[in-house]
Short mmCIF file of C-alpha atoms in Angstrom, two decimals:
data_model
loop_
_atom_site.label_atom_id
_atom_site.label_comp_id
_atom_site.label_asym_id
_atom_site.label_seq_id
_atom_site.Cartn_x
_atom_site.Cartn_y
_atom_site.Cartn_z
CA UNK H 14 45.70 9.66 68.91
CA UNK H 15 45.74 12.84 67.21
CA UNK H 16 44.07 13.69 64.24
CA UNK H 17 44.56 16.06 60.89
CA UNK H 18 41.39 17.55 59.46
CA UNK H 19 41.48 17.84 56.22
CA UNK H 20 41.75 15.27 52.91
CA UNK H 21 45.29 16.81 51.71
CA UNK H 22 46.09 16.26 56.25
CA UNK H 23 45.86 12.84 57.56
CA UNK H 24 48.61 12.55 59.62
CA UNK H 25 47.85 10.09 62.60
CA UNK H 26 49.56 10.62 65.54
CA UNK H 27 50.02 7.97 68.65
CA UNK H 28 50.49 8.82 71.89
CA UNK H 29 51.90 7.59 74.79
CA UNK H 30 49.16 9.00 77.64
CA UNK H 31 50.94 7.52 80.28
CA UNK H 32 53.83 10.29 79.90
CA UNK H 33 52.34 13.38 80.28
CA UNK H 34 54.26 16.87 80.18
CA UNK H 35 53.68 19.80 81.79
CA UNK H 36 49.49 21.06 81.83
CA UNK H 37 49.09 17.66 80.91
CA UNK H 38 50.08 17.60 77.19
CA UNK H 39 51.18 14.18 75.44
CA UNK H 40 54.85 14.66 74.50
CA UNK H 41 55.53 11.19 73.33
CA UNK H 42 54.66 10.38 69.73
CA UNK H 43 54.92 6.51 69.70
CA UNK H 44 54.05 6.27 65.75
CA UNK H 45 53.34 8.65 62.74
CA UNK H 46 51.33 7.44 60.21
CA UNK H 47 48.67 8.36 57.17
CA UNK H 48 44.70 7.69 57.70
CA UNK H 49 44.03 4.68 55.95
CA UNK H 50 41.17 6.55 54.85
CA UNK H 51 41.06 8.58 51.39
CA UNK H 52 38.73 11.13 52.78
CA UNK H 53 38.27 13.48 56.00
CA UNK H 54 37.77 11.51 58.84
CA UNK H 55 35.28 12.38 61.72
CA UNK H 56 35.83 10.13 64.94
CA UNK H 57 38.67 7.71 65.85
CA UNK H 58 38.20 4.98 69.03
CA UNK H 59 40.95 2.81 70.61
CA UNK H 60 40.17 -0.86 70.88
CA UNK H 61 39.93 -1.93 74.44
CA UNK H 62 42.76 -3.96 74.26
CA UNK H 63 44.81 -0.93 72.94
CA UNK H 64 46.29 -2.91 70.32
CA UNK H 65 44.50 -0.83 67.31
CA UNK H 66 41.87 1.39 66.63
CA UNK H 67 39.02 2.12 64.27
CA UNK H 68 38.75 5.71 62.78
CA UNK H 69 35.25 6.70 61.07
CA UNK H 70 35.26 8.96 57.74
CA UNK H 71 33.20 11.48 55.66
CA UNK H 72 32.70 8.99 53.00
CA UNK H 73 30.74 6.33 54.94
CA UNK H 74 33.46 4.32 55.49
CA UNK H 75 35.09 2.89 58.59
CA UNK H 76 38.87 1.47 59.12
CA UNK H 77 40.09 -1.50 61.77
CA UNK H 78 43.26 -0.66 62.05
CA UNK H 79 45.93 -2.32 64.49
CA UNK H 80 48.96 -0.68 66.17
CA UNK H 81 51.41 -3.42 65.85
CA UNK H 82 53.00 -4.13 62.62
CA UNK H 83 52.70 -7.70 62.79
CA UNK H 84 49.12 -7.22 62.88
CA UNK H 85 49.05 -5.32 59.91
CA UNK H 86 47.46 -8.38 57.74
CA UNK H 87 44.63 -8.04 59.97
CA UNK H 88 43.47 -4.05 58.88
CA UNK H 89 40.76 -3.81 56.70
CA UNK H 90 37.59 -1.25 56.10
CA UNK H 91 34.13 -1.39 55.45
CA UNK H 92 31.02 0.57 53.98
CA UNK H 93 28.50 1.74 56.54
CA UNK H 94 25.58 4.41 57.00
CA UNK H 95 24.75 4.70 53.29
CA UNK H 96 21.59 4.83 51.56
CA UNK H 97 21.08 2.75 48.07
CA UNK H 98 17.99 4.23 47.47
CA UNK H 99 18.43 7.56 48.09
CA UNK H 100 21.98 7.40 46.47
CA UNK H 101 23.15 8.90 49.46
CA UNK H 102 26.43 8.65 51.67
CA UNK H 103 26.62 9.44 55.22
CA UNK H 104 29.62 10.71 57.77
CA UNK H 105 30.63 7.99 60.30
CA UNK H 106 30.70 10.84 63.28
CA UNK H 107 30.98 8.25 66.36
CA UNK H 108 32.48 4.92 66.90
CA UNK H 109 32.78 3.55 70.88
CA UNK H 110 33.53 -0.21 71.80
CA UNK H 111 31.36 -2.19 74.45
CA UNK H 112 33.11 -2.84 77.30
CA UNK H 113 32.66 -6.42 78.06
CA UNK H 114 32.30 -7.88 74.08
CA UNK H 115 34.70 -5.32 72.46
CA UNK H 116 32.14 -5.06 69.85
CA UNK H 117 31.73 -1.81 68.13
CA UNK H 118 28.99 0.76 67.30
CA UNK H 119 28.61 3.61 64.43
CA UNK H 120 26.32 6.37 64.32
CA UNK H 121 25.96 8.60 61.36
CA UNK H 122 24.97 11.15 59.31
CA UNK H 123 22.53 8.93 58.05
CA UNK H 124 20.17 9.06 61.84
CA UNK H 125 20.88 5.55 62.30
CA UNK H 126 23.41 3.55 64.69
CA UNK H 127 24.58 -0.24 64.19
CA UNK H 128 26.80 -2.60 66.31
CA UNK H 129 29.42 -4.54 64.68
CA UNK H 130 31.80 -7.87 65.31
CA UNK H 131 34.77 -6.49 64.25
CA UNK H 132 36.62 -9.80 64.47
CA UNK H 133 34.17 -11.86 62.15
CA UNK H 134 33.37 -8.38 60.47
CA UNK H 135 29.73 -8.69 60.94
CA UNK H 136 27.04 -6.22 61.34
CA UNK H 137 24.98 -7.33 64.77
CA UNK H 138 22.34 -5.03 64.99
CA UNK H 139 20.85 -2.33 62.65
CA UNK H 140 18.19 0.29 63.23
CA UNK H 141 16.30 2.80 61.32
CA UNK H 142 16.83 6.06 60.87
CA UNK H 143 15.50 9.26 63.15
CA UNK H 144 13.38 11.43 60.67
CA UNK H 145 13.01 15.14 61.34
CA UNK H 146 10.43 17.42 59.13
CA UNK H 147 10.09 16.17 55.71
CA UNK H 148 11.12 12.44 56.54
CA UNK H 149 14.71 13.88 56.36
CA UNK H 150 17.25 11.72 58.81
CA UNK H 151 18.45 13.57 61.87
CA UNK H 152 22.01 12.65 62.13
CA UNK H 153 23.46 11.26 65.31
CA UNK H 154 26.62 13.30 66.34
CA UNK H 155 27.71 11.34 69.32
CA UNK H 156 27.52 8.10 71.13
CA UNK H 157 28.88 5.94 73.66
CA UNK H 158 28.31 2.68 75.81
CA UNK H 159 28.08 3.05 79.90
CA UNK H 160 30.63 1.46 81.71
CA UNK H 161 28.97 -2.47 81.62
CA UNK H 162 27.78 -2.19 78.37
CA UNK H 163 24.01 -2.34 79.06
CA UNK H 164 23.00 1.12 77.82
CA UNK H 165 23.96 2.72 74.81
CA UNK H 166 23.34 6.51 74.93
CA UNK H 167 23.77 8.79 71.06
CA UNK H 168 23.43 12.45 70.55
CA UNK H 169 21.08 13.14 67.81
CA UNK H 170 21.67 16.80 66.11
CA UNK H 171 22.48 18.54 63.35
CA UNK H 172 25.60 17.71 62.51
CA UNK H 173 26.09 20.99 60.12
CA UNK H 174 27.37 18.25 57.16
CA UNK H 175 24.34 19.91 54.47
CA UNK H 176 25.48 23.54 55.46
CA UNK H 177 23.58 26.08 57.64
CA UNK H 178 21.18 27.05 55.04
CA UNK H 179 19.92 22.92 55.41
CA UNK H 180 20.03 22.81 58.66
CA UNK H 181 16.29 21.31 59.68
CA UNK H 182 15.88 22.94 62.83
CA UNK H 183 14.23 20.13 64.83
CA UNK H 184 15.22 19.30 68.39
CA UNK H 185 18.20 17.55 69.90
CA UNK H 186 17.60 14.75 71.78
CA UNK H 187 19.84 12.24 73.89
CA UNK H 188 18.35 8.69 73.39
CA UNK H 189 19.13 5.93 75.14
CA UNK H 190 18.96 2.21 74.15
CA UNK H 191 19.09 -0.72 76.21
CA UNK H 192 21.45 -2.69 74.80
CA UNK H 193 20.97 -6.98 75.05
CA UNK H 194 23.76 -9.80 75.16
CA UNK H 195 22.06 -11.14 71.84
CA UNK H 196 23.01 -7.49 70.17
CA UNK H 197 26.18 -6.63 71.23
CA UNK H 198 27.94 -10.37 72.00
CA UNK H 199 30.31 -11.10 69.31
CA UNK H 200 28.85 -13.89 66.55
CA UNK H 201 30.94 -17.05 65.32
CA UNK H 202 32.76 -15.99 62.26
CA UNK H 203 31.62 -17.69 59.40
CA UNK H 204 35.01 -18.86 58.16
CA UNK H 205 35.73 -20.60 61.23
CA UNK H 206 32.72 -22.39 61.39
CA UNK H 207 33.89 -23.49 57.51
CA UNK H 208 37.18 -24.22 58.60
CA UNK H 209 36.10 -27.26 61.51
#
């Protein structure tokens, strides 16, 4: 998937990876579309399955989005990494899926990172935020899930959203979480719990 940067460009473009040109360039566009986003996004992550993806946004916000068109009924967005207190709303800069559960994590602006059940659309697990100087959150910039799912490792940085003047000079750090069954496995869904 390719990407536009700006609010006015949100072109997103598919690829087909597994026809590569020459230097190995995509050359196939499978599908054009717009974000389904209003505002500059910041990350985008396939599913596991490849059938969709979920793209992360400027404004806090964070879209499920699925490739096929008869899955379209199935797309939806939700609010994350937002402060009600402070009034505050927080870039989405890094989505990855766990391996195993295909359950998602954000990390944002905001210093903190959650894990989500896409499928019942449930937060899992949420965590406080990383303060640097005056109690301000250090934003995490990056994140990922090794390869069986057990660790989660996030990047936490300036992410240069506040302008350099802001920026709170602390020190990076990479951080790494070991990540349970109980906080990552995916959760009956409510309405199908209802439905029996």
């Amino acid at each position: 998937i390719g990407t536009g940067g700006s609010d006015v460009d949100r072109n997103l473009l598919l690829y087909d990876l597994s026809r590569l040109g020459p230097n190995m360039t995509p050359t196939t566009v499978l599908s054009q579309s717009n974000a389904p986003l209003k505002k500059q996004y910041r990350c985008v992550s396939i599913f596991p399955d490849k059938s969709g993806y979920a793209i992360g946004s400027i404004e806090g916000r964070v879209a499920i989005w699925y490739i096929d068109p008869s899955q379209q009924s199935k797309n939806f967005a939700f609010k994350c990494h937002r402060d009600k207190d402070l009034k505050s709303i927080c870039s989405v800069n890094a989505i990855s899926f766990h391996p195993k559960f295909h359950t998602l994590s954000t990390a944002g602006g905001d210093g903190k990172w959650n894990f989500w059940d896409k499928d019942s659309k449930q937060r899992l697990k949420a965590t406080n935020a990383i303060l640097c100087g005056q109690n301000r959150p250090l934003p995490i910039t990056c994140s990922g899930f090794n390869n069986t799912g057990e660790l989660f490792a996030y990047g936490v940085s300036y992410d240069w959203s506040m302008g350099a003047e802001n920026n709170p000079k602390c020190k990076n750090y990479v951080l790494i979480h070991n990540a349970t069954e109980s906080e990552t496995k995916p959760r009956r869904s409510l309405n199908s719990s209802r439905r029996r």
